[in-house]
Amino acid sequence: MRAILAAVVMLQALITGADCLLCEQCFVVGSSQCSGIFKQCSPDVTHCVKGMENSTLGTRVVLSAFKDCLDPSQKAACGREFFHKDSALFFQITRTCCDSDYCNKGDVEVPAVDNTPNGYKCEDCFTTQSTGPCTATGGIQCTGEQNTCGSFSGGVARPGEVVRQISMKGCVSPDFCDLFYPAATQVYNYDLLCSPAKKL
């Protein structure tokens, strides 16, 4: 009887496992592409994801490519682009999601950045010397779909770097505040506020 029960339990595990999505998993810093192994996602995962994070501070560009099972809590971020731009930092995250086995294999596709001024502006500042919101000393023109102003302050660790206190204000894309899920950069104890950008 025990042997039959054990066989039934094993068969159920195999059947349950067969229903789980298979996604490619990889993460690399310093490149816009990565490839890795395929893994079975947890039963609650319905999508695979692939994407890239670009964190450019001054002349130091840090690209991070990733592929994985999509965290169900981040499904709303699929297919949307997230930007922050001020005079010191350009930050971009792109994510592409799909819902079949092995669907996130292949190249990470990153749309070209639209640098066309769009008639909006925001306060502009960036500092590593303050734990609170920085004081704007000027303004920055927004581009592309950036029609929102963002104010961020908190602990930030870019890939390969130590945690620093950063405060910044600039132009952001509309979903940046509502769907802020960094892919490679780590953030700690942060405040992020958004408001409509001003027309020039």
PDB file of C-alpha atoms in Angstrom:
ATOM      1  CA  MET A   1       0.000   0.000   0.000  1.00  0.00           C
ATOM      2  CA  ARG A   2       2.840   2.378   0.881  1.00  0.00           C
ATOM      3  CA  ALA A   3       4.516   1.661  -2.457  1.00  0.00           C
ATOM      4  CA  ILE A   4       1.313   2.514  -4.348  1.00  0.00           C
ATOM      5  CA  LEU A   5       0.865   5.723  -2.353  1.00  0.00           C
ATOM      6  CA  ALA A   6       4.476   6.753  -3.029  1.00  0.00           C
ATOM      7  CA  ALA A   7       4.022   6.086  -6.744  1.00  0.00           C
ATOM      8  CA  VAL A   8       0.858   8.233  -6.824  1.00  0.00           C
ATOM      9  CA  VAL A   9       2.646  11.106  -5.053  1.00  0.00           C
ATOM     10  CA  MET A  10       5.578  10.912  -7.500  1.00  0.00           C
ATOM     11  CA  LEU A  11       3.216  10.826 -10.488  1.00  0.00           C
ATOM     12  CA  GLN A  12       1.377  13.926  -9.201  1.00  0.00           C
ATOM     13  CA  ALA A  13       4.696  15.738  -8.784  1.00  0.00           C
ATOM     14  CA  LEU A  14       5.702  14.887 -12.337  1.00  0.00           C
ATOM     15  CA  ILE A  15       2.352  16.010 -13.743  1.00  0.00           C
ATOM     16  CA  THR A  16       2.454  19.263 -11.761  1.00  0.00           C
ATOM     17  CA  GLY A  17       6.034  19.898 -12.864  1.00  0.00           C
ATOM     18  CA  ALA A  18       5.117  19.328 -16.493  1.00  0.00           C
ATOM     19  CA  ASP A  19       2.666  22.224 -16.306  1.00  0.00           C
ATOM     20  CA  CYS A  20       5.316  24.702 -15.145  1.00  0.00           C
ATOM     21  CA  LEU A  21       6.739  27.198 -17.607  1.00  0.00           C
ATOM     22  CA  LEU A  22      10.320  26.786 -18.844  1.00  0.00           C
ATOM     23  CA  CYS A  23      12.297  30.036 -19.173  1.00  0.00           C
ATOM     24  CA  GLU A  24      15.896  30.901 -19.967  1.00  0.00           C
ATOM     25  CA  GLN A  25      17.770  32.314 -16.975  1.00  0.00           C
ATOM     26  CA  CYS A  26      20.855  34.530 -17.132  1.00  0.00           C
ATOM     27  CA  PHE A  27      22.230  37.780 -15.776  1.00  0.00           C
ATOM     28  CA  VAL A  28      25.329  39.638 -16.930  1.00  0.00           C
ATOM     29  CA  VAL A  29      26.815  43.054 -16.160  1.00  0.00           C
ATOM     30  CA  GLY A  30      28.682  44.876 -18.887  1.00  0.00           C
ATOM     31  CA  SER A  31      26.674  43.684 -21.879  1.00  0.00           C
ATOM     32  CA  SER A  32      23.277  44.192 -23.499  1.00  0.00           C
ATOM     33  CA  GLN A  33      22.991  40.430 -24.152  1.00  0.00           C
ATOM     34  CA  CYS A  34      23.162  37.219 -22.119  1.00  0.00           C
ATOM     35  CA  SER A  35      22.443  33.521 -22.511  1.00  0.00           C
ATOM     36  CA  GLY A  36      22.091  30.811 -19.921  1.00  0.00           C
ATOM     37  CA  ILE A  37      20.243  27.697 -18.841  1.00  0.00           C
ATOM     38  CA  PHE A  38      16.535  26.937 -19.054  1.00  0.00           C
ATOM     39  CA  LYS A  39      14.818  26.382 -15.738  1.00  0.00           C
ATOM     40  CA  GLN A  40      11.389  25.351 -14.595  1.00  0.00           C
ATOM     41  CA  CYS A  41       9.474  28.238 -13.048  1.00  0.00           C
ATOM     42  CA  SER A  42       7.307  28.012  -9.948  1.00  0.00           C
ATOM     43  CA  PRO A  43       3.638  27.109 -10.582  1.00  0.00           C
ATOM     44  CA  ASP A  44       2.391  30.685 -10.096  1.00  0.00           C
ATOM     45  CA  VAL A  45       4.601  32.060 -12.918  1.00  0.00           C
ATOM     46  CA  THR A  46       2.787  32.633 -16.230  1.00  0.00           C
ATOM     47  CA  HIS A  47       5.425  34.580 -18.183  1.00  0.00           C
ATOM     48  CA  CYS A  48       9.119  34.609 -19.042  1.00  0.00           C
ATOM     49  CA  VAL A  49      10.970  37.929 -19.236  1.00  0.00           C
ATOM     50  CA  LYS A  50      14.073  39.323 -20.904  1.00  0.00           C
ATOM     51  CA  GLY A  51      15.429  42.833 -20.816  1.00  0.00           C
ATOM     52  CA  MET A  52      18.206  45.281 -20.137  1.00  0.00           C
ATOM     53  CA  GLU A  53      19.038  47.984 -17.618  1.00  0.00           C
ATOM     54  CA  ASN A  54      21.193  50.962 -18.632  1.00  0.00           C
ATOM     55  CA  SER A  55      22.631  53.045 -15.792  1.00  0.00           C
ATOM     56  CA  THR A  56      24.832  55.796 -17.237  1.00  0.00           C
ATOM     57  CA  LEU A  57      26.385  58.163 -14.705  1.00  0.00           C
ATOM     58  CA  GLY A  58      28.520  60.780 -16.397  1.00  0.00           C
ATOM     59  CA  THR A  59      30.711  58.808 -18.792  1.00  0.00           C
ATOM     60  CA  ARG A  60      30.430  55.497 -16.896  1.00  0.00           C
ATOM     61  CA  VAL A  61      27.939  53.255 -18.696  1.00  0.00           C
ATOM     62  CA  VAL A  62      26.765  50.115 -16.865  1.00  0.00           C
ATOM     63  CA  LEU A  63      24.618  47.779 -18.972  1.00  0.00           C
ATOM     64  CA  SER A  64      22.978  44.722 -17.397  1.00  0.00           C
ATOM     65  CA  ALA A  65      21.117  42.069 -19.405  1.00  0.00           C
ATOM     66  CA  PHE A  66      18.730  39.596 -17.796  1.00  0.00           C
ATOM     67  CA  LYS A  67      16.387  36.698 -18.597  1.00  0.00           C
ATOM     68  CA  ASP A  68      14.260  34.821 -16.075  1.00  0.00           C
ATOM     69  CA  CYS A  69      10.867  33.640 -14.918  1.00  0.00           C
ATOM     70  CA  LEU A  70       8.779  36.777 -14.408  1.00  0.00           C
ATOM     71  CA  ASP A  71       7.861  37.687 -10.848  1.00  0.00           C
ATOM     72  CA  PRO A  72       4.026  37.750 -11.027  1.00  0.00           C
ATOM     73  CA  SER A  73       3.985  41.034  -9.074  1.00  0.00           C
ATOM     74  CA  GLN A  74       5.871  42.726 -11.942  1.00  0.00           C
ATOM     75  CA  LYS A  75       3.553  41.665 -14.777  1.00  0.00           C
ATOM     76  CA  ALA A  76       2.219  45.216 -15.218  1.00  0.00           C
ATOM     77  CA  ALA A  77       5.729  46.345 -16.213  1.00  0.00           C
ATOM     78  CA  CYS A  78       5.813  44.067 -19.278  1.00  0.00           C
ATOM     79  CA  GLY A  79       6.368  45.895 -22.547  1.00  0.00           C
ATOM     80  CA  ARG A  80       6.782  49.285 -20.881  1.00  0.00           C
ATOM     81  CA  GLU A  81       9.914  51.408 -20.868  1.00  0.00           C
ATOM     82  CA  PHE A  82      11.199  53.185 -17.805  1.00  0.00           C
ATOM     83  CA  PHE A  83      13.432  56.237 -17.974  1.00  0.00           C
ATOM     84  CA  HIS A  84      14.969  58.736 -15.616  1.00  0.00           C
ATOM     85  CA  LYS A  85      17.122  61.551 -17.001  1.00  0.00           C
ATOM     86  CA  ASP A  86      18.902  64.432 -15.311  1.00  0.00           C
ATOM     87  CA  SER A  87      22.113  66.285 -16.146  1.00  0.00           C
ATOM     88  CA  ALA A  88      24.268  63.556 -14.507  1.00  0.00           C
ATOM     89  CA  LEU A  89      22.343  60.269 -14.807  1.00  0.00           C
ATOM     90  CA  PHE A  90      20.480  58.407 -17.546  1.00  0.00           C
ATOM     91  CA  PHE A  91      18.610  55.328 -16.275  1.00  0.00           C
ATOM     92  CA  GLN A  92      16.590  52.995 -18.523  1.00  0.00           C
ATOM     93  CA  ILE A  93      14.914  49.621 -18.047  1.00  0.00           C
ATOM     94  CA  THR A  94      13.261  47.645 -20.851  1.00  0.00           C
ATOM     95  CA  ARG A  95      11.364  44.381 -20.350  1.00  0.00           C
ATOM     96  CA  THR A  96       9.788  42.018 -22.891  1.00  0.00           C
ATOM     97  CA  CYS A  97       7.491  39.283 -21.580  1.00  0.00           C
ATOM     98  CA  CYS A  98       6.071  36.140 -23.213  1.00  0.00           C
ATOM     99  CA  ASP A  99       4.007  33.180 -22.069  1.00  0.00           C
ATOM    100  CA  SER A 100       5.296  29.954 -23.649  1.00  0.00           C
ATOM    101  CA  ASP A 101       8.158  27.531 -22.969  1.00  0.00           C
ATOM    102  CA  TYR A 102      11.603  28.806 -24.081  1.00  0.00           C
ATOM    103  CA  CYS A 103      10.055  32.010 -25.440  1.00  0.00           C
ATOM    104  CA  ASN A 104      12.625  34.384 -23.883  1.00  0.00           C
ATOM    105  CA  LYS A 105      15.606  32.865 -25.712  1.00  0.00           C
ATOM    106  CA  GLY A 106      17.461  34.919 -28.306  1.00  0.00           C
ATOM    107  CA  ASP A 107      18.641  38.505 -28.313  1.00  0.00           C
ATOM    108  CA  VAL A 108      17.419  41.120 -25.869  1.00  0.00           C
ATOM    109  CA  GLU A 109      15.790  43.775 -28.039  1.00  0.00           C
ATOM    110  CA  VAL A 110      16.239  47.347 -26.841  1.00  0.00           C
ATOM    111  CA  PRO A 111      14.288  50.071 -28.684  1.00  0.00           C
ATOM    112  CA  ALA A 112      16.205  53.157 -29.740  1.00  0.00           C
ATOM    113  CA  VAL A 113      16.021  56.005 -27.231  1.00  0.00           C
ATOM    114  CA  ASP A 114      13.936  58.954 -28.405  1.00  0.00           C
ATOM    115  CA  ASN A 115      15.974  62.075 -27.625  1.00  0.00           C
ATOM    116  CA  THR A 116      13.550  64.469 -29.329  1.00  0.00           C
ATOM    117  CA  PRO A 117      12.572  67.345 -26.964  1.00  0.00           C
ATOM    118  CA  ASN A 118       8.831  67.104 -26.251  1.00  0.00           C
ATOM    119  CA  GLY A 119       8.065  70.546 -24.825  1.00  0.00           C
ATOM    120  CA  TYR A 120       8.190  69.601 -21.122  1.00  0.00           C
ATOM    121  CA  LYS A 121      10.769  70.451 -18.453  1.00  0.00           C
ATOM    122  CA  CYS A 122      11.600  69.434 -14.877  1.00  0.00           C
ATOM    123  CA  GLU A 123      13.853  70.550 -12.046  1.00  0.00           C
ATOM    124  CA  ASP A 124      17.354  69.128 -12.382  1.00  0.00           C
ATOM    125  CA  CYS A 125      19.824  68.018  -9.707  1.00  0.00           C
ATOM    126  CA  PHE A 126      22.011  65.074  -8.708  1.00  0.00           C
ATOM    127  CA  THR A 127      24.143  64.629  -5.600  1.00  0.00           C
ATOM    128  CA  THR A 128      25.767  61.928  -3.492  1.00  0.00           C
ATOM    129  CA  GLN A 129      26.126  64.313  -0.551  1.00  0.00           C
ATOM    130  CA  SER A 130      22.554  64.346   0.760  1.00  0.00           C
ATOM    131  CA  THR A 131      20.099  61.905   2.331  1.00  0.00           C
ATOM    132  CA  GLY A 132      17.110  64.083   1.460  1.00  0.00           C
ATOM    133  CA  PRO A 133      15.841  65.625  -1.774  1.00  0.00           C
ATOM    134  CA  CYS A 134      18.492  67.652  -3.573  1.00  0.00           C
ATOM    135  CA  THR A 135      17.984  71.336  -4.330  1.00  0.00           C
ATOM    136  CA  ALA A 136      17.524  72.048  -8.018  1.00  0.00           C
ATOM    137  CA  THR A 137      19.939  74.543  -9.517  1.00  0.00           C
ATOM    138  CA  GLY A 138      18.371  74.504 -12.949  1.00  0.00           C
ATOM    139  CA  GLY A 139      15.998  72.710 -15.274  1.00  0.00           C
ATOM    140  CA  ILE A 140      16.213  69.954 -17.860  1.00  0.00           C
ATOM    141  CA  GLN A 141      14.197  69.482 -21.040  1.00  0.00           C
ATOM    142  CA  CYS A 142      12.306  66.205 -21.237  1.00  0.00           C
ATOM    143  CA  THR A 143      12.411  64.010 -24.341  1.00  0.00           C
ATOM    144  CA  GLY A 144      10.376  61.253 -25.943  1.00  0.00           C
ATOM    145  CA  GLU A 145       7.597  60.005 -23.657  1.00  0.00           C
ATOM    146  CA  GLN A 146       8.961  61.697 -20.532  1.00  0.00           C
ATOM    147  CA  ASN A 147       6.190  64.022 -19.373  1.00  0.00           C
ATOM    148  CA  THR A 148       6.611  63.525 -15.627  1.00  0.00           C
ATOM    149  CA  CYS A 149       9.088  64.890 -13.063  1.00  0.00           C
ATOM    150  CA  GLY A 150      10.644  62.492 -10.582  1.00  0.00           C
ATOM    151  CA  SER A 151      12.386  63.149  -7.264  1.00  0.00           C
ATOM    152  CA  PHE A 152      14.394  60.244  -5.791  1.00  0.00           C
ATOM    153  CA  SER A 153      16.482  59.995  -2.618  1.00  0.00           C
ATOM    154  CA  GLY A 154      17.850  56.862  -0.968  1.00  0.00           C
ATOM    155  CA  GLY A 155      20.577  54.249  -0.917  1.00  0.00           C
ATOM    156  CA  VAL A 156      21.673  53.008  -4.344  1.00  0.00           C
ATOM    157  CA  ALA A 157      24.144  50.315  -5.399  1.00  0.00           C
ATOM    158  CA  ARG A 158      24.797  50.183  -9.122  1.00  0.00           C
ATOM    159  CA  PRO A 159      26.082  46.795 -10.370  1.00  0.00           C
ATOM    160  CA  GLY A 160      29.631  46.253  -9.107  1.00  0.00           C
ATOM    161  CA  GLU A 161      29.561  49.313  -6.847  1.00  0.00           C
ATOM    162  CA  VAL A 162      29.028  49.948  -3.128  1.00  0.00           C
ATOM    163  CA  VAL A 163      25.884  51.519  -1.710  1.00  0.00           C
ATOM    164  CA  ARG A 164      25.835  55.324  -1.861  1.00  0.00           C
ATOM    165  CA  GLN A 165      23.259  57.857  -0.775  1.00  0.00           C
ATOM    166  CA  ILE A 166      21.908  59.460  -3.933  1.00  0.00           C
ATOM    167  CA  SER A 167      19.456  62.282  -4.421  1.00  0.00           C
ATOM    168  CA  MET A 168      18.252  63.298  -7.875  1.00  0.00           C
ATOM    169  CA  LYS A 169      15.521  65.144  -9.736  1.00  0.00           C
ATOM    170  CA  GLY A 170      14.770  64.991 -13.436  1.00  0.00           C
ATOM    171  CA  CYS A 171      12.435  63.845 -16.205  1.00  0.00           C
ATOM    172  CA  VAL A 172      10.901  60.374 -15.985  1.00  0.00           C
ATOM    173  CA  SER A 173       8.542  58.286 -18.089  1.00  0.00           C
ATOM    174  CA  PRO A 174       4.905  58.183 -16.876  1.00  0.00           C
ATOM    175  CA  ASP A 175       5.098  54.692 -15.314  1.00  0.00           C
ATOM    176  CA  PHE A 176       8.458  55.189 -13.603  1.00  0.00           C
ATOM    177  CA  CYS A 177       6.985  55.870 -10.176  1.00  0.00           C
ATOM    178  CA  ASP A 178       4.109  53.370 -10.236  1.00  0.00           C
ATOM    179  CA  LEU A 179       6.118  50.460 -11.657  1.00  0.00           C
ATOM    180  CA  PHE A 180       9.636  51.068 -10.325  1.00  0.00           C
ATOM    181  CA  TYR A 181      11.269  47.615 -10.363  1.00  0.00           C
ATOM    182  CA  PRO A 182      15.045  47.949 -10.884  1.00  0.00           C
ATOM    183  CA  ALA A 183      16.584  44.896 -12.535  1.00  0.00           C
ATOM    184  CA  ALA A 184      20.259  45.107 -11.560  1.00  0.00           C
ATOM    185  CA  THR A 185      20.619  48.272  -9.493  1.00  0.00           C
ATOM    186  CA  GLN A 186      19.731  47.789  -5.811  1.00  0.00           C
ATOM    187  CA  VAL A 187      17.838  50.494  -3.913  1.00  0.00           C
ATOM    188  CA  TYR A 188      17.334  50.821  -0.160  1.00  0.00           C
ATOM    189  CA  ASN A 189      15.131  52.984   2.072  1.00  0.00           C
ATOM    190  CA  TYR A 190      14.207  55.313  -0.734  1.00  0.00           C
ATOM    191  CA  ASP A 191      11.603  57.990  -1.401  1.00  0.00           C
ATOM    192  CA  LEU A 192      10.298  58.433  -4.931  1.00  0.00           C
ATOM    193  CA  LEU A 193       7.820  61.183  -5.772  1.00  0.00           C
ATOM    194  CA  CYS A 194       6.379  62.183  -9.124  1.00  0.00           C
ATOM    195  CA  SER A 195       4.467  65.181 -10.438  1.00  0.00           C
ATOM    196  CA  PRO A 196       3.393  66.391 -13.885  1.00  0.00           C
ATOM    197  CA  ALA A 197       6.137  68.090 -15.898  1.00  0.00           C
ATOM    198  CA  LYS A 198       5.785  71.753 -16.792  1.00  0.00           C
ATOM    199  CA  LYS A 199       5.145  72.909 -20.329  1.00  0.00           C
ATOM    200  CA  LEU A 200       7.919  75.038 -21.812  1.00  0.00           C
TER     201      LEU A 200
END
